[in-house]
Amino acid sequence: MRVVMFGYQTWGHRTLQALLDSEHDVVLVVTHPKSEHAYEKIWSDSVADLAEENGVPVVIRNRPDDDELFERLKEADPDIIVANNWRTWIPPRIFDLPRHGTLNVHDSLLPKYAGFSPLIWALINGEPEVGVTAHMMNDELDAGDIVRQEAVAVGPTDTATDLFHKTVDLIAPVTIGALGLIASGQTEFTKQDRSRASFFHKRSIEDSRIDWTWPAEDLERLVRAQSEPYPSAFTFHKGRRLEVLAAVVSEGRYGGTPGRIFYREGEGVVIVAGADARTGRNRGLAITRVRTEDGRELPAAEYFTAMGGYLTNQP
């Protein structure tokens, strides 16, 4: 099939590479300009560079809604558009243009986690698995019929970075497998159950701020979700920003005011967290590694030389 690809960053790069390695003919690539957004500088392999290296024409757009791009697409005469990690709305006259419509590849198990940063949100929320979905695009966000979907389990110590590497390896089989079904003439696919849909917004630095009223289990997942190279989870100690790089849920239960620097347990320093909604009792978050405002990274036990005091949500 003749394919036009809309894509950005490493997800788009992997998709384009899979298409170039397949039997399909990539006739045009549309990608975004580089961004300075903290999350968009991560996993930023260039789709444009890969296309140009392989002799594929490239168009760069923030939004795909101008007449010039529409004419380029008509001239390309695609059988299908494949989109992966395209960051702005694609209008119906674009996604309906190809003979087979537009296949969108999304890094979640739709209908859950439509929108942005699904791996991070899924990890924070304690989901047991994540995955990749290829679905037909319609005029509702990430809501079209599912053509192919694959899942991987979330391990007890997995970080968002681990989940990225697990799911990015699913891009090729999900995308090329879905295109194979479409090319074979199949047109009926799995309807999404919209009663199970959930939507999440783009992550910002503010979303990494630790709220010590959260249960310790939730905070431990937040720390894993904000793993390098993502912006780290952070709090404040004596008015200074402190990044929390690693933590575990305490072995014991430590009651008291959330945020209190309380006890040394193993290699960690226990901070009292909020009460678990199921038990009504507090657990501690044992912080094991931190980074200071001046960039020093060190074990928490070396940073907290004395117990007492508080970690706070504000300076």
GROMACS .gro file of C-alpha atoms in nm:
model
  315
    1MET     CA    1   0.000   0.000   0.000
    2ARG     CA    2   0.100   0.363  -0.055
    3VAL     CA    3   0.144   0.514   0.291
    4VAL     CA    4   0.167   0.871   0.419
    5MET     CA    5   0.299   0.886   0.775
    6PHE     CA    6   0.222   1.147   1.039
    7GLY     CA    7   0.460   1.110   1.332
    8TYR     CA    8   0.694   1.264   1.585
    9GLN     CA    9   0.976   1.172   1.825
   10THR     CA   10   1.092   0.815   1.886
   11TRP     CA   11   0.743   0.666   1.853
   12GLY     CA   12   0.706   0.817   1.508
   13HIS     CA   13   1.066   0.725   1.423
   14ARG     CA   14   1.006   0.358   1.513
   15THR     CA   15   0.684   0.357   1.313
   16LEU     CA   16   0.853   0.503   1.007
   17GLN     CA   17   1.138   0.253   1.034
   18ALA     CA   18   0.887  -0.033   1.053
   19LEU     CA   19   0.710   0.099   0.743
   20LEU     CA   20   1.037   0.141   0.553
   21ASP     CA   21   1.132  -0.218   0.640
   22SER     CA   22   0.793  -0.349   0.524
   23GLU     CA   23   0.644  -0.419   0.183
   24HIS     CA   24   0.454  -0.089   0.194
   25ASP     CA   25   0.562   0.222   0.004
   26VAL     CA   26   0.608   0.537   0.217
   27VAL     CA   27   0.536   0.827  -0.020
   28LEU     CA   28   0.530   1.125   0.220
   29VAL     CA   29   0.609   1.202   0.585
   30VAL     CA   30   0.451   1.481   0.792
   31THR     CA   31   0.616   1.568   1.123
   32HIS     CA   32   0.629   1.843   1.385
   33PRO     CA   33   0.913   2.095   1.430
   34LYS     CA   34   1.141   2.035   1.728
   35SER     CA   35   0.998   2.144   2.063
   36GLU     CA   36   1.156   2.274   2.383
   37HIS     CA   37   0.876   2.129   2.599
   38ALA     CA   38   1.035   1.927   2.882
   39TYR     CA   39   0.855   1.606   2.786
   40GLU     CA   40   0.886   1.650   2.410
   41LYS     CA   41   1.266   1.669   2.426
   42ILE     CA   42   1.266   1.313   2.561
   43TRP     CA   43   1.284   1.020   2.315
   44SER     CA   44   1.331   1.277   2.040
   45ASP     CA   45   1.468   1.070   1.749
   46SER     CA   46   1.408   1.274   1.434
   47VAL     CA   47   1.138   1.148   1.199
   48ALA     CA   48   1.243   1.410   0.943
   49ASP     CA   49   1.605   1.294   0.940
   50LEU     CA   50   1.508   0.928   0.894
   51ALA     CA   51   1.272   1.015   0.607
   52GLU     CA   52   1.532   1.227   0.430
   53GLU     CA   53   1.797   0.957   0.469
   54ASN     CA   54   1.561   0.724   0.283
   55GLY     CA   55   1.460   0.969   0.011
   56VAL     CA   56   1.107   1.026   0.142
   57PRO     CA   57   0.966   1.382   0.103
   58VAL     CA   58   0.902   1.559   0.435
   59VAL     CA   59   0.651   1.827   0.534
   60ILE     CA   60   0.686   1.999   0.875
   61ARG     CA   61   0.374   2.132   1.044
   62ASN     CA   62   0.246   2.213   1.392
   63ARG     CA   63  -0.111   2.166   1.269
   64PRO     CA   64  -0.217   1.978   0.955
   65ASP     CA   65  -0.506   2.205   0.854
   66ASP     CA   66  -0.378   2.422   0.567
   67ASP     CA   67  -0.469   2.397   0.199
   68GLU     CA   68  -0.108   2.354   0.084
   69LEU     CA   69  -0.066   2.037   0.290
   70PHE     CA   70  -0.404   1.909   0.173
   71GLU     CA   71  -0.293   1.946  -0.189
   72ARG     CA   72   0.038   1.766  -0.112
   73LEU     CA   73  -0.157   1.480   0.037
   74LYS     CA   74  -0.389   1.453  -0.262
   75GLU     CA   75  -0.087   1.448  -0.495
   76ALA     CA   76   0.071   1.170  -0.286
   77ASP     CA   77  -0.241   0.959  -0.350
   78PRO     CA   78  -0.209   0.742  -0.037
   79ASP     CA   79  -0.400   0.423   0.026
   80ILE     CA   80  -0.374   0.495   0.398
   81ILE     CA   81  -0.229   0.742   0.647
   82VAL     CA   82  -0.048   0.598   0.949
   83ALA     CA   83  -0.023   0.834   1.249
   84ASN     CA   84   0.183   0.780   1.562
   85ASN     CA   85   0.250   1.044   1.828
   86TRP     CA   86   0.095   1.321   1.623
   87ARG     CA   87   0.034   1.598   1.878
   88THR     CA   88  -0.247   1.808   1.727
   89TRP     CA   89  -0.595   1.750   1.586
   90ILE     CA   90  -0.614   1.599   1.237
   91PRO     CA   91  -0.929   1.727   1.058
   92PRO     CA   92  -1.174   1.488   0.884
   93ARG     CA   93  -1.083   1.605   0.534
   94ILE     CA   94  -0.729   1.479   0.607
   95PHE     CA   95  -0.799   1.154   0.790
   96ASP     CA   96  -1.075   1.054   0.550
   97LEU     CA   97  -0.872   1.137   0.236
   98PRO     CA   98  -0.697   0.800   0.175
   99ARG     CA   99  -0.889   0.507   0.031
  100HIS     CA  100  -0.856   0.314   0.360
  101GLY     CA  101  -0.872   0.614   0.593
  102THR     CA  102  -0.617   0.673   0.872
  103LEU     CA  103  -0.467   0.421   1.113
  104ASN     CA  104  -0.363   0.576   1.445
  105VAL     CA  105  -0.110   0.397   1.666
  106HIS     CA  106  -0.149   0.486   2.035
  107ASP     CA  107   0.062   0.380   2.333
  108SER     CA  108  -0.216   0.255   2.558
  109LEU     CA  109  -0.471  -0.023   2.577
  110LEU     CA  110  -0.764   0.175   2.440
  111PRO     CA  111  -1.029   0.264   2.538
  112LYS     CA  112  -0.828   0.334   2.854
  113TYR     CA  113  -0.576   0.620   2.861
  114ALA     CA  114  -0.672   0.815   2.554
  115GLY     CA  115  -0.479   1.140   2.523
  116PHE     CA  116  -0.127   1.213   2.643
  117SER     CA  117   0.148   1.040   2.845
  118PRO     CA  118  -0.048   0.715   2.890
  119LEU     CA  119   0.245   0.509   3.018
  120ILE     CA  120   0.319   0.751   3.301
  121TRP     CA  121  -0.045   0.789   3.402
  122ALA     CA  122  -0.101   0.412   3.387
  123LEU     CA  123   0.197   0.345   3.613
  124ILE     CA  124   0.091   0.610   3.866
  125ASN     CA  125  -0.259   0.461   3.872
  126GLY     CA  126  -0.134   0.109   3.938
  127GLU     CA  127  -0.244  -0.056   3.613
  128PRO     CA  128  -0.131  -0.422   3.581
  129GLU     CA  129  -0.050  -0.392   3.211
  130VAL     CA  130   0.015  -0.140   2.934
  131GLY     CA  131   0.037  -0.176   2.560
  132VAL     CA  132  -0.010  -0.043   2.208
  133THR     CA  133  -0.331  -0.006   2.005
  134ALA     CA  134  -0.374   0.049   1.631
  135HIS     CA  135  -0.720   0.189   1.557
  136MET     CA  136  -0.901   0.358   1.273
  137MET     CA  137  -0.918   0.735   1.324
  138ASN     CA  138  -1.250   0.914   1.347
  139ASP     CA  139  -1.352   1.259   1.469
  140GLU     CA  140  -1.338   1.162   1.840
  141LEU     CA  141  -1.007   1.144   2.028
  142ASP     CA  142  -0.856   0.792   2.017
  143ALA     CA  143  -1.204   0.643   1.979
  144GLY     CA  144  -1.204   0.455   1.647
  145ASP     CA  145  -1.241   0.082   1.591
  146ILE     CA  146  -0.946  -0.126   1.713
  147VAL     CA  147  -0.759  -0.313   1.440
  148ARG     CA  148  -0.483  -0.467   1.652
  149GLN     CA  149  -0.375  -0.441   2.015
  150GLU     CA  150  -0.095  -0.597   2.221
  151ALA     CA  151  -0.023  -0.576   2.595
  152VAL     CA  152   0.274  -0.623   2.827
  153ALA     CA  153   0.268  -0.670   3.204
  154VAL     CA  154   0.382  -0.395   3.443
  155GLY     CA  155   0.641  -0.540   3.681
  156PRO     CA  156   0.654  -0.446   4.052
  157THR     CA  157   0.969  -0.235   4.006
  158ASP     CA  158   0.914  -0.114   3.649
  159THR     CA  159   0.976   0.252   3.580
  160ALA     CA  160   0.813   0.458   3.305
  161THR     CA  161   1.142   0.419   3.117
  162ASP     CA  162   1.116   0.041   3.141
  163LEU     CA  163   0.759   0.056   3.011
  164PHE     CA  164   0.865   0.281   2.724
  165HIS     CA  165   1.119   0.023   2.607
  166LYS     CA  166   0.868  -0.262   2.649
  167THR     CA  167   0.597  -0.090   2.448
  168VAL     CA  168   0.811   0.070   2.179
  169ASP     CA  169   0.909  -0.282   2.073
  170LEU     CA  170   0.539  -0.348   2.003
  171ILE     CA  171   0.513  -0.071   1.743
  172ALA     CA  172   0.634  -0.273   1.446
  173PRO     CA  173   0.422  -0.586   1.500
  174VAL     CA  174   0.109  -0.387   1.587
  175THR     CA  175   0.142  -0.140   1.299
  176ILE     CA  176   0.248  -0.381   1.026
  177GLY     CA  177   0.006  -0.644   1.149
  178ALA     CA  178  -0.282  -0.394   1.136
  179LEU     CA  179  -0.184  -0.283   0.785
  180GLY     CA  180  -0.180  -0.646   0.675
  181LEU     CA  181  -0.539  -0.691   0.792
  182ILE     CA  182  -0.650  -0.375   0.612
  183ALA     CA  183  -0.463  -0.466   0.292
  184SER     CA  184  -0.629  -0.808   0.294
  185GLY     CA  185  -0.967  -0.639   0.259
  186GLN     CA  186  -1.088  -0.661   0.618
  187THR     CA  187  -1.311  -0.366   0.708
  188GLU     CA  188  -1.489  -0.477   1.027
  189PHE     CA  189  -1.289  -0.423   1.344
  190THR     CA  190  -1.349  -0.414   1.720
  191LYS     CA  191  -1.572  -0.133   1.846
  192GLN     CA  192  -1.445   0.047   2.154
  193ASP     CA  193  -1.660   0.032   2.466
  194ARG     CA  194  -1.687   0.403   2.538
  195SER     CA  195  -1.819   0.337   2.890
  196ARG     CA  196  -1.466   0.215   2.975
  197ALA     CA  197  -1.286   0.511   2.818
  198SER     CA  198  -1.054   0.734   3.020
  199PHE     CA  199  -0.872   1.050   2.911
  200PHE     CA  200  -0.550   1.208   3.039
  201HIS     CA  201  -0.381   1.541   2.970
  202LYS     CA  202  -0.022   1.616   2.875
  203ARG     CA  203   0.219   1.594   3.172
  204SER     CA  204   0.374   1.912   3.305
  205ILE     CA  205   0.644   1.977   3.564
  206GLU     CA  206   0.368   2.052   3.816
  207ASP     CA  207   0.241   1.694   3.784
  208SER     CA  208   0.571   1.572   3.933
  209ARG     CA  209   0.519   1.759   4.261
  210ILE     CA  210   0.481   1.519   4.556
  211ASP     CA  211   0.166   1.552   4.767
  212TRP     CA  212   0.242   1.389   5.100
  213THR     CA  213  -0.127   1.326   5.168
  214TRP     CA  214  -0.116   1.053   4.899
  215PRO     CA  215  -0.076   0.695   5.025
  216ALA     CA  216   0.283   0.568   5.021
  217GLU     CA  217   0.205   0.310   4.752
  218ASP     CA  218   0.086   0.585   4.518
  219LEU     CA  219   0.390   0.801   4.588
  220GLU     CA  220   0.626   0.510   4.523
  221ARG     CA  221   0.465   0.463   4.182
  222LEU     CA  222   0.490   0.839   4.113
  223VAL     CA  223   0.866   0.822   4.176
  224ARG     CA  224   0.898   0.525   3.938
  225ALA     CA  225   0.680   0.700   3.680
  226GLN     CA  226   0.904   1.007   3.685
  227SER     CA  227   1.222   0.809   3.620
  228GLU     CA  228   1.515   0.939   3.417
  229PRO     CA  229   1.502   1.084   3.155
  230TYR     CA  230   1.161   1.220   3.261
  231PRO     CA  231   1.156   1.513   3.508
  232SER     CA  232   1.192   1.368   3.858
  233ALA     CA  233   0.930   1.374   4.132
  234PHE     CA  234   1.009   1.659   4.370
  235THR     CA  235   0.931   1.803   4.710
  236PHE     CA  236   1.072   2.081   4.932
  237HIS     CA  237   1.300   2.059   5.235
  238LYS     CA  238   1.380   2.369   5.436
  239GLY     CA  239   1.254   2.582   5.149
  240ARG     CA  240   1.470   2.416   4.883
  241ARG     CA  241   1.360   2.191   4.603
  242LEU     CA  242   1.460   1.827   4.649
  243GLU     CA  243   1.416   1.563   4.377
  244VAL     CA  244   1.327   1.212   4.485
  245LEU     CA  245   1.501   0.966   4.253
  246ALA     CA  246   1.423   0.634   4.423
  247ALA     CA  247   1.197   0.516   4.703
  248VAL     CA  248   1.019   0.210   4.838
  249VAL     CA  249   0.714   0.165   5.059
  250SER     CA  250   0.825   0.120   5.420
  251GLU     CA  251   0.819  -0.225   5.573
  252GLY     CA  252   0.650  -0.101   5.889
  253ARG     CA  253   0.367   0.142   5.953
  254TYR     CA  254   0.452   0.487   6.083
  255GLY     CA  255   0.167   0.709   6.198
  256GLY     CA  256   0.170   1.084   6.216
  257THR     CA  257   0.159   1.397   6.005
  258PRO     CA  258   0.222   1.347   5.630
  259GLY     CA  259   0.564   1.478   5.525
  260ARG     CA  260   0.735   1.418   5.861
  261ILE     CA  261   1.097   1.295   5.833
  262PHE     CA  262   1.068   1.016   6.079
  263TYR     CA  263   1.293   0.715   6.081
  264ARG     CA  264   1.576   0.527   5.910
  265GLU     CA  265   1.478   0.189   5.771
  266GLY     CA  266   1.736  -0.015   5.585
  267GLU     CA  267   1.891   0.209   5.319
  268GLY     CA  268   1.601   0.454   5.321
  269VAL     CA  269   1.474   0.746   5.523
  270VAL     CA  270   1.105   0.712   5.607
  271ILE     CA  271   0.871   1.002   5.537
  272VAL     CA  272   0.517   0.967   5.669
  273ALA     CA  273   0.265   0.952   5.383
  274GLY     CA  274  -0.112   0.982   5.375
  275ALA     CA  275  -0.352   0.718   5.497
  276ASP     CA  276  -0.445   0.425   5.275
  277ALA     CA  277  -0.812   0.462   5.184
  278ARG     CA  278  -0.870   0.089   5.236
  279THR     CA  279  -0.720   0.061   5.584
  280GLY     CA  280  -0.731   0.420   5.710
  281ARG     CA  281  -0.372   0.375   5.831
  282ASN     CA  282  -0.055   0.553   5.728
  283ARG     CA  283   0.246   0.393   5.568
  284GLY     CA  284   0.585   0.548   5.522
  285LEU     CA  285   0.770   0.618   5.199
  286ALA     CA  286   1.133   0.517   5.244
  287ILE     CA  287   1.332   0.751   5.019
  288THR     CA  288   1.663   0.598   4.913
  289ARG     CA  289   1.814   0.850   4.668
  290VAL     CA  290   1.775   1.225   4.612
  291ARG     CA  291   1.908   1.512   4.402
  292THR     CA  292   1.962   1.858   4.550
  293GLU     CA  293   1.900   2.199   4.393
  294ASP     CA  294   2.267   2.228   4.301
  295GLY     CA  295   2.259   1.896   4.114
  296ARG     CA  296   2.422   1.669   4.373
  297GLU     CA  297   2.286   1.315   4.364
  298LEU     CA  298   2.336   1.113   4.681
  299PRO     CA  299   2.182   0.850   4.910
  300ALA     CA  300   1.896   0.990   5.115
  301ALA     CA  301   2.066   0.874   5.437
  302GLU     CA  302   2.361   1.105   5.356
  303TYR     CA  303   2.134   1.398   5.279
  304PHE     CA  304   1.912   1.365   5.587
  305THR     CA  305   2.181   1.375   5.855
  306ALA     CA  306   1.924   1.409   6.134
  307MET     CA  307   1.566   1.294   6.169
  308GLY     CA  308   1.288   1.543   6.228
  309GLY     CA  309   1.141   1.827   6.029
  310TYR     CA  310   0.915   1.803   5.727
  311LEU     CA  311   0.906   1.769   5.355
  312THR     CA  312   0.645   2.001   5.210
  313ASN     CA  313   0.450   2.061   4.890
  314GLN     CA  314   0.558   2.427   4.875
  315PRO     CA  315   0.891   2.609   4.942
   0.00000   0.00000   0.00000
